[in-house]
Coordinates of C-alpha atoms in Angstrom, one line a residue:
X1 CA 0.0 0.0 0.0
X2 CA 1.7 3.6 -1.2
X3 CA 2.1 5.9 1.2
X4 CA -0.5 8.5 0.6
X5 CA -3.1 6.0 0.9
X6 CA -1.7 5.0 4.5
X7 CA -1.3 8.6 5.4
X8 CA -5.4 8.4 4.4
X9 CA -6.7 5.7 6.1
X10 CA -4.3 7.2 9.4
X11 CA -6.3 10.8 8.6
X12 CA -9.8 9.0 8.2
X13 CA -9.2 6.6 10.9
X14 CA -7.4 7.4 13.4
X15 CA -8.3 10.9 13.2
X16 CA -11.9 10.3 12.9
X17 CA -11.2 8.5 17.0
X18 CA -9.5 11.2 17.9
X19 CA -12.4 14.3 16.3
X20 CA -15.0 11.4 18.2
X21 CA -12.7 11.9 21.6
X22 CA -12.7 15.4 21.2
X23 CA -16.3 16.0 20.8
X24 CA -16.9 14.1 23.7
X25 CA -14.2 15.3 26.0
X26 CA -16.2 19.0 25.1
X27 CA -19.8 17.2 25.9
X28 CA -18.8 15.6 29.1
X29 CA -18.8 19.1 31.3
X30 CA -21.9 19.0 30.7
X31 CA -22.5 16.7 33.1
X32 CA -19.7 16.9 35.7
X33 CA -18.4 20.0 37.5
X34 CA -15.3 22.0 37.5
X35 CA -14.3 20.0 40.8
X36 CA -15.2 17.0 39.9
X37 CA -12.7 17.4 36.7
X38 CA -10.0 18.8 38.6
X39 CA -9.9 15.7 40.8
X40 CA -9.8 13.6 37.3
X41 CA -7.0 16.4 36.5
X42 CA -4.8 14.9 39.2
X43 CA -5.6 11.2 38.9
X44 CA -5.1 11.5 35.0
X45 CA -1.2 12.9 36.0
X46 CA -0.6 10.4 38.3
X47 CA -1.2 8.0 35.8
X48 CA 0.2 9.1 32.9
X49 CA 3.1 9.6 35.2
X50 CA 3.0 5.5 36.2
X51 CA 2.5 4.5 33.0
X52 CA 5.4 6.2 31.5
X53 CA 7.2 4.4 33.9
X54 CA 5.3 0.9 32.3
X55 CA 4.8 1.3 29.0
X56 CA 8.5 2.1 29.1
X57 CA 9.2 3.1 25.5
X58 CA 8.7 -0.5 24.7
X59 CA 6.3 -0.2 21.9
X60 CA 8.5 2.6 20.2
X61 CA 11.6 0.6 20.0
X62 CA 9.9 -2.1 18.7
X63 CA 8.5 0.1 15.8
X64 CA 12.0 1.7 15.5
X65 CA 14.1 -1.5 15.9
X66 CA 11.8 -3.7 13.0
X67 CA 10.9 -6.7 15.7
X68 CA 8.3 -8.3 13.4
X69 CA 10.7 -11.0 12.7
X70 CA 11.8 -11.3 16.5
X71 CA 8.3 -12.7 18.0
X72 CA 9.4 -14.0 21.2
X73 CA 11.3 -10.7 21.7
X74 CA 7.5 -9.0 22.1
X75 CA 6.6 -11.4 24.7
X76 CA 9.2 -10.8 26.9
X77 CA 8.6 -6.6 26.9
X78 CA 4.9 -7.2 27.3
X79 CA 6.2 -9.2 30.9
X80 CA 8.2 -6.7 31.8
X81 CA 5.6 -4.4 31.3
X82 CA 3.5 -6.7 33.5
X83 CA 6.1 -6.7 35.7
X84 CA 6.0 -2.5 36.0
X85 CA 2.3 -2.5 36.9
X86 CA 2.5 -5.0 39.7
X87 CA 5.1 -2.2 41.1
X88 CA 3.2 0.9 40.5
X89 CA -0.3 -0.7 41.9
X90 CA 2.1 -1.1 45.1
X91 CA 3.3 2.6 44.8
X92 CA -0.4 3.7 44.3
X93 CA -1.2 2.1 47.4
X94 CA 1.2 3.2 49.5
X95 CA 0.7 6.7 48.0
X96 CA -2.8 6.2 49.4
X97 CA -2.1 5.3 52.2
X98 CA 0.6 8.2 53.1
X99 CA -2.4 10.5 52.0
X100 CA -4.7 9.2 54.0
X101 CA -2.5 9.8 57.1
X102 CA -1.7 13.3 56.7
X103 CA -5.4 13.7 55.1
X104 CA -4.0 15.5 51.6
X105 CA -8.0 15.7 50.7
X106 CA -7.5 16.2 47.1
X107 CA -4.6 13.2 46.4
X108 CA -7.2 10.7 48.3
X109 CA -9.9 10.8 46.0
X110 CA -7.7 11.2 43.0
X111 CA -5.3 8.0 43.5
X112 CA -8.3 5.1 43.7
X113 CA -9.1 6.7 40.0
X114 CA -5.2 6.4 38.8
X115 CA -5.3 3.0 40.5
X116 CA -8.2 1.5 38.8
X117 CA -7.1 2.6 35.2
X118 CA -3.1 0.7 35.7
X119 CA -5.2 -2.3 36.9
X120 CA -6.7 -3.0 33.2
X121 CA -4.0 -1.2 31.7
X122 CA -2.0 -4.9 30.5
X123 CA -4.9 -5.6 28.3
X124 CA -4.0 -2.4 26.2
X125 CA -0.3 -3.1 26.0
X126 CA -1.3 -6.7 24.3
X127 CA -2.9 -4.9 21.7
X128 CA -0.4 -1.7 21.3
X129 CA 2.9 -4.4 21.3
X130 CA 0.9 -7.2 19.0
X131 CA 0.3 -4.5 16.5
X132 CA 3.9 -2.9 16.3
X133 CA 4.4 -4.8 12.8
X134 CA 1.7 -3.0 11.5
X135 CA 2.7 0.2 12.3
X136 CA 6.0 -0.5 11.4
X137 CA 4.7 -1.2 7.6
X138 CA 2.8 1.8 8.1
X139 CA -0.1 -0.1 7.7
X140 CA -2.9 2.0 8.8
X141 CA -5.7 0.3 7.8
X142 CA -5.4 -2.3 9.9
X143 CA -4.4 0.2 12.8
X144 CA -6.9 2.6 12.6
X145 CA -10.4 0.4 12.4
X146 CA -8.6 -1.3 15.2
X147 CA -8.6 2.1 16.9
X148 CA -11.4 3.6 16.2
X149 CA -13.3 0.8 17.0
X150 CA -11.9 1.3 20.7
X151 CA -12.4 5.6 20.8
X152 CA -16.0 4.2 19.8
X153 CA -16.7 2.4 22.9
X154 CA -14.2 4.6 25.1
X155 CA -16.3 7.6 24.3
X156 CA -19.8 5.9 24.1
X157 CA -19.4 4.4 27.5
X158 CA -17.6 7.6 28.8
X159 CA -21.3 9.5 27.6
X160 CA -23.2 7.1 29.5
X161 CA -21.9 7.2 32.4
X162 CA -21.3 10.9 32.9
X163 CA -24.8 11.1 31.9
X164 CA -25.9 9.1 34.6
X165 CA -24.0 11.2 37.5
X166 CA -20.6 9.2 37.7
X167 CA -18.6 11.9 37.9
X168 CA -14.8 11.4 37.7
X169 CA -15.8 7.6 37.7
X170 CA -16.5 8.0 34.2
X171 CA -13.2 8.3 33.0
X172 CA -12.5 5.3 34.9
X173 CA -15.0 3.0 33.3
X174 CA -14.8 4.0 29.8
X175 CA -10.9 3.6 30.2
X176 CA -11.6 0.3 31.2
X177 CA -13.5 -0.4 28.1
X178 CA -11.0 0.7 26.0
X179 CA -8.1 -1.8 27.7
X180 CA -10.9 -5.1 27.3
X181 CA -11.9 -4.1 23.7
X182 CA -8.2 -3.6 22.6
X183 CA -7.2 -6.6 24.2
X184 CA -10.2 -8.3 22.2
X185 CA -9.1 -7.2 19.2
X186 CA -5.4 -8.0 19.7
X187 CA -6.4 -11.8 19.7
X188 CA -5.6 -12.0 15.7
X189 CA -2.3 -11.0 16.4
X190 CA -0.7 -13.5 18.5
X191 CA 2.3 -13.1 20.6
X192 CA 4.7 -15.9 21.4
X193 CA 4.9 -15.9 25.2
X194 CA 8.4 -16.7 26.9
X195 CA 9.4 -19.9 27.5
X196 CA 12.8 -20.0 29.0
X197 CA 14.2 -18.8 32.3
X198 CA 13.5 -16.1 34.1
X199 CA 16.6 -14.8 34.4
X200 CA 17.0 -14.9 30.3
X201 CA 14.1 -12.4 30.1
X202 CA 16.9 -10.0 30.4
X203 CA 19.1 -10.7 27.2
X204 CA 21.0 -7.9 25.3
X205 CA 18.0 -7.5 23.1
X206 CA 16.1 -6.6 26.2
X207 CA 18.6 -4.9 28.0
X208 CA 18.6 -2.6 24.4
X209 CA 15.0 -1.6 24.9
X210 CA 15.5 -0.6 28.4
X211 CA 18.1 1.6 27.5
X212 CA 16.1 3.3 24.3
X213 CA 12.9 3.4 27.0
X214 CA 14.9 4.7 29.4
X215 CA 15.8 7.7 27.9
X216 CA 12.5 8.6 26.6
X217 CA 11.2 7.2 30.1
X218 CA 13.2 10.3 31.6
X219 CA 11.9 12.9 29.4
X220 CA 8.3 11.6 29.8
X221 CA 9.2 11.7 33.5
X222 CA 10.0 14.8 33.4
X223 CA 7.3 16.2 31.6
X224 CA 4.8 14.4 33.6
X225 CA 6.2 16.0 36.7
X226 CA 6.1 19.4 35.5
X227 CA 2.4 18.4 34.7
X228 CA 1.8 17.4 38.4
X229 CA 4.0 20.2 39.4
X230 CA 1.9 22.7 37.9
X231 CA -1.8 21.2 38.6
X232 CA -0.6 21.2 42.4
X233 CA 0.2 24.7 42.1
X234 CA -3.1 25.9 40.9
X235 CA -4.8 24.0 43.6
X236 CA -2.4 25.6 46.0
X237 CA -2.7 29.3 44.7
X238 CA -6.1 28.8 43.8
X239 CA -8.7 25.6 44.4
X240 CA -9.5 22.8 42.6
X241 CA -12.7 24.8 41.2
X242 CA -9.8 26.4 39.1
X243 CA -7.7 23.7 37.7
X244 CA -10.9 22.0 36.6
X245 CA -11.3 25.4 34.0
X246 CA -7.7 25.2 33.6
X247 CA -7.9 21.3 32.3
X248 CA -11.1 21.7 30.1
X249 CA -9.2 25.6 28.6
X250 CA -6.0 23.2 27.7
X251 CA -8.8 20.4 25.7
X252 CA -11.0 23.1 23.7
X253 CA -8.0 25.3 22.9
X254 CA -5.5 22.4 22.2
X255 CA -8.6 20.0 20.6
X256 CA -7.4 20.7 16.7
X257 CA -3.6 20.3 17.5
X258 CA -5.0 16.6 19.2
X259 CA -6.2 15.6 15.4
X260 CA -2.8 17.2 13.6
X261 CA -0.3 15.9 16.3
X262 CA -1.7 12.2 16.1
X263 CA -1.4 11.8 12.8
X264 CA 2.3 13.4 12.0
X265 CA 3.3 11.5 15.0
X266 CA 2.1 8.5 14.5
X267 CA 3.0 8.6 10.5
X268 CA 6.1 10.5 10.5
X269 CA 7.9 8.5 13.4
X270 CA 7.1 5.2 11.4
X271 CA 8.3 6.9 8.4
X272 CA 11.3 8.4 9.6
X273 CA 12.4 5.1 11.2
X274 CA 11.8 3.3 7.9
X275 CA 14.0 6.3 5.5
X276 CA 16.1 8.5 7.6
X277 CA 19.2 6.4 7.5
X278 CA 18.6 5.6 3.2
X279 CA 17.1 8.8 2.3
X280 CA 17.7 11.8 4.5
X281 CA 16.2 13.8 1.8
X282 CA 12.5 12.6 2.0
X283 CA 12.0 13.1 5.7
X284 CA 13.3 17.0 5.4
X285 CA 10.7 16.9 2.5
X286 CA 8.1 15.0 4.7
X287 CA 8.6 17.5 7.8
X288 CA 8.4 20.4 5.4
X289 CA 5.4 19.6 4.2
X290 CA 3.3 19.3 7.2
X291 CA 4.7 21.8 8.9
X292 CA 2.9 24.1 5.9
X293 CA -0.1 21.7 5.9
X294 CA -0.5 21.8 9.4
X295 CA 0.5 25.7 9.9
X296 CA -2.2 26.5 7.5
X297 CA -4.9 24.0 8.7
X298 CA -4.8 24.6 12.5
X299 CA -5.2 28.3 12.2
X300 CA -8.2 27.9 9.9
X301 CA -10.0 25.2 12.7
X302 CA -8.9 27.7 15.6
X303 CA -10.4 30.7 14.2
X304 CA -13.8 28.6 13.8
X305 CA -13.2 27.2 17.0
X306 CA -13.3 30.4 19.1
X307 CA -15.5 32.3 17.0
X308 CA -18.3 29.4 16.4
X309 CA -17.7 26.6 18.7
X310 CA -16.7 28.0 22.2
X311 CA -20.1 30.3 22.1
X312 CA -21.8 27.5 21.5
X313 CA -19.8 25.4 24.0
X314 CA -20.8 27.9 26.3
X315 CA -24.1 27.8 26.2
X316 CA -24.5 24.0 26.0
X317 CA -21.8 23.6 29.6
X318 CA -24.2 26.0 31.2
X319 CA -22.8 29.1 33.9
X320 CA -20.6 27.3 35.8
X321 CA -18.3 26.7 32.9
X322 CA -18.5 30.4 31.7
X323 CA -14.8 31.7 32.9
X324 CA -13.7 29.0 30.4
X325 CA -14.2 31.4 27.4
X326 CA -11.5 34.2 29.3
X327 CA -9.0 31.1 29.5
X328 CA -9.3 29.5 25.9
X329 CA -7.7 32.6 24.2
X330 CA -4.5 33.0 26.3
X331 CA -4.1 28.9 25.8
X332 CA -5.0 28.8 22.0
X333 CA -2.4 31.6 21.1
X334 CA 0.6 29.0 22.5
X335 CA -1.0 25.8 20.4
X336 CA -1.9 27.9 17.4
X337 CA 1.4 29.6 16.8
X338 CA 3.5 27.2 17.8
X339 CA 2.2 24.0 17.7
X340 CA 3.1 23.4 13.7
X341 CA 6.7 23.6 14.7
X342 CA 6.2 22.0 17.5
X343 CA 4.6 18.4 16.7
X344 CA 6.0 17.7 12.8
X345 CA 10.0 17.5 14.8
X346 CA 9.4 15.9 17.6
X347 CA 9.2 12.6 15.9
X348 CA 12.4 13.0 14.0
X349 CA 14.0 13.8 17.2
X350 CA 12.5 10.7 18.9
X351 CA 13.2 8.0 15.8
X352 CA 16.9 9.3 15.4
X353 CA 17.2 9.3 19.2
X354 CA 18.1 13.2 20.2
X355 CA 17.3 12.7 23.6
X356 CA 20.2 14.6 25.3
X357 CA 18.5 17.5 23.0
X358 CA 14.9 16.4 24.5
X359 CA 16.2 15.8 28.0
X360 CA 17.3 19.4 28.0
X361 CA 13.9 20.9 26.4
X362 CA 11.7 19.0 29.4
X363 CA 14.4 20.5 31.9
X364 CA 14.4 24.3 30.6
X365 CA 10.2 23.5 30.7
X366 CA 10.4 22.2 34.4
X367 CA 12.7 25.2 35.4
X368 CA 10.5 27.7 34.0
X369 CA 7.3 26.0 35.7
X370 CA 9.0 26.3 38.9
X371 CA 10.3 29.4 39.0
X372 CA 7.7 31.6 36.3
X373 CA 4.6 29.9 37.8
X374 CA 4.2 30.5 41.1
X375 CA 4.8 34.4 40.4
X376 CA 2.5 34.3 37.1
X377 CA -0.1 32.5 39.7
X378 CA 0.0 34.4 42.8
X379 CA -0.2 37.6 40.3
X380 CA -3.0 36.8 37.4
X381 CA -4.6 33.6 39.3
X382 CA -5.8 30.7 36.9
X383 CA -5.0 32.8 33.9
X384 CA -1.1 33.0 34.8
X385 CA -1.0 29.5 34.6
X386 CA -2.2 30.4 30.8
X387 CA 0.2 32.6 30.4
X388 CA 2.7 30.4 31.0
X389 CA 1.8 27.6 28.8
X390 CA 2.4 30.2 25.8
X391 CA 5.8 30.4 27.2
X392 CA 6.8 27.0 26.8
X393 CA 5.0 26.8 23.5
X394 CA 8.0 28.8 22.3
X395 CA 10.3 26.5 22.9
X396 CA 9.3 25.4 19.6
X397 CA 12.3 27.5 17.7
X398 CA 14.8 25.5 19.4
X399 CA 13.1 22.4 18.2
X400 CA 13.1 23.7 14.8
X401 CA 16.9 24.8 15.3
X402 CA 17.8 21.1 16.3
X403 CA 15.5 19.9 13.5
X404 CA 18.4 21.6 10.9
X405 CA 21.2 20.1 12.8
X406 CA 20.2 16.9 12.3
X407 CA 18.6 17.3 8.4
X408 CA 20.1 20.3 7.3
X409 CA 18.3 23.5 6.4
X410 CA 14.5 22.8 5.1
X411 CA 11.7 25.2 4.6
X412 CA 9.4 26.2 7.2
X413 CA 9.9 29.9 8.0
X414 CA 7.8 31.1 4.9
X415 CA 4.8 28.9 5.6
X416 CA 4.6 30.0 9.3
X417 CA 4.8 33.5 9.2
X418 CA 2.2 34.2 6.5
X419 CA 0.2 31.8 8.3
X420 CA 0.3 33.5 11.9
X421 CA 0.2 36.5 10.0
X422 CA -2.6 36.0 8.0
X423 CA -4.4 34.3 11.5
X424 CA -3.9 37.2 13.6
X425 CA -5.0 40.3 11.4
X426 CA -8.3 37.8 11.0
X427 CA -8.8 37.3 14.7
X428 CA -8.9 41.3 15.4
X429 CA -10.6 41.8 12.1
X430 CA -13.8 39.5 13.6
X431 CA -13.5 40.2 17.0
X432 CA -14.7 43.7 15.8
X433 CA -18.2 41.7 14.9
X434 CA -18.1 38.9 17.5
X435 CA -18.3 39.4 20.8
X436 CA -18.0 36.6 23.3
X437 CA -14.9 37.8 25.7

């Protein structure tokens, strides 16, 4: 199958999970309040936290490393992975426990969510390692009715039960039927489970994919931090009332970049993988190319976004949702200026392994949370923290400046300019009309 028509099926399906997520992430406030979503806020950190730590970067280096031919090799990182959610459900406990005893309010309702979700979670890495081939081939066909099937029932049982007053708890269940239908799915993929020793389970092959994990473990890590970092701060400064607008400002306003970053990740990391090392040449074509696509497209869905959908959003969330439309802005100009640099490097940093480069981006991000958002906080409240994320959304040029060290020059600053040019003069020009602010 050629390439375009892969990049198409990725577009139509995975995309078309990712527009069905979206649209229910925006429907679900509906039917939860602001606190109720900023205790989901902090069990959704802990978790992506853990499962940094247990997914570690197994799935990626299998895509990276070509492991098709290597079957019993998959069967001995899903055990390990196993193996890493035994330890965190222990962590989780004992986190609970700790909380409990010096009666941190917030943390004790929000770890029994994060524990829940790592308890299904090994049903989803069966399906993500069993369909590494796949990806690898760039087979998205296959991939993405496999995916969308699961956003399908994730989001249709995440309607339900918000719907019928589950609160946070919904998150929870519909993740759970996400991990059992993946895992149903996965059964046409087999994987050839370990039969030797235990102590063979850690061969150099193994030992290889710890070491690639590893250092994209400690970038995610440090990401995730910052994340928690920054959520605990706005409970501090302000309440958890607050971080629940600040979590639902970062989904509408970063909701188009969700559609454009899955698919140039997902395509661009399998296709980089596949052609950097034979033809250097086609990936600075590839990244070129969406950085323009994507520069030009976002802009266009943003500006319809906050002009269209958020008054509508609005009115559909009902008044306690309402300091929402103040937030969106400030988030959106980060995402919408930036996040075409942003997403179409990261992958070629990750598939040519740049992650002293990486390492050093999440550090300059988690000194700048520390030390900018407590100030920008105690100052300008929940909309600081807003503030701040346009900051780090910056960060993009030195992405773009690694990008040429790696490929050599390529063309990108045209396309971006005129672009956040063009977006800008439009935004004042109908804010003239439009009033919703």
């Amino acid at each position: 199958m050629s390439n375009k028509k892969n990049l198409f099926h990725l577009v139509f399906r995975v995309g078309a999970g990712i527009v069905l997520s979206s649209a229910t992430m925006l429907i679900v406030p509906r039917f939860i309040s602001p606190s109720e979503m900023g205790q989901l806020a902090l069990a959704l950190s802990i978790h992506g936290f853990l499962m940094i730590t247990c997914e570690g970067g197994f799935r990626l280096y299998a895509i990276k490393e070509d492991l098709e031919h290597h079957p019993l090799l998959i069967g001995n990182l899903l055990i390990n992975q196993i193996a890493h959610i035994i330890v965190a459900l222990v962590v989780v406990a004992m986190g609970y426990g700790i909380c409990c005893l010096f009666s941190a309010i917030t943390w004790i309702q929000s770890l029994p969510l994060a524990f829940f979700m790592l308890m299904l979670q090994p049903f989803y890495f069966r399906r993500q390692l069993a369909t590494v081939g796949a990806e690898r081939e760039l087979n998205f066909k296959v991939i993405g009715k496999i995916e969308l099937i699961e956003n399908i029932c994730f989001n249709a049982t995440l309607l339900l039960s918000a719907w019928v007053s589950y609160g946070a708890w919904s998150f929870v269940l519909a993740h759970s039927m996400r991990c059992l239908v993946g895992f149903i799915q996965a059964q046409r993929f087999p994987i050839i489970w370990p039969k030797v020793a235990a102590h063979k389970w850690f061969s150099s092959a193994i030992l290889a994919a710890y070491r690639y994990g590893f250092s994209l473990q400690t970038i995610q890590w440090t990401h995730s931090i910052r994340c928690m970092i920054m959520n605990s701060l706005i409970v501090y400064f302000t309440n958890p009332y607050s971080l629940g607008l600040f979590d639902r400002s970062l989904l509408i306003a970063n909701a188009p970049l969700s559609l454009f970053q899955g698919v140039t990740d997902r395509f661009l990391f399998a296709y980089i993988s596949k052609n950097y090392y034979s033809d250097p040449a086609r990936c600075r074509q590839a990244i070129s190319k969406a950085i323009r696509y994507i520069g030009w497209m976002d802009k266009a869905v943003y500006l319809g976004l906050l002009f269209v959908g958020l008054p509508l959003l609005m009115h559909f969330w009902g008044e306690k949702w309402q300091p929402v439309a103040r937030l969106v802005p400030i988030v959106m100009l980060g995402s919408a200026l930036f996040g075409s640099l942003s997403f179409p490097t990261t992958p070629l940093q990750t598939a040519t392994a740049q992650t002293g480069f990486m390492f050093k981006m999440a550090l300059l991000a988690m000194a700048l949370t520390v030390t900018a958002g407590p100030i920008l906080l105690h100052y300008f409240g929940i909309a600081g923290a807003c503030w701040l994320g346009v900051l780090l959304w910056s960060f993009s040029f030195l992405a773009i400046a690694q990008t040429i060290t790696i490929i050599g020059t390529f063309k990108w600053f045209r396309a971006w300019i005129t672009s956040s040019v063009i977006a800008i003069a439009l935004y004042f020009f109908i804010r003239q009309f439009v009033t919703i602010f």
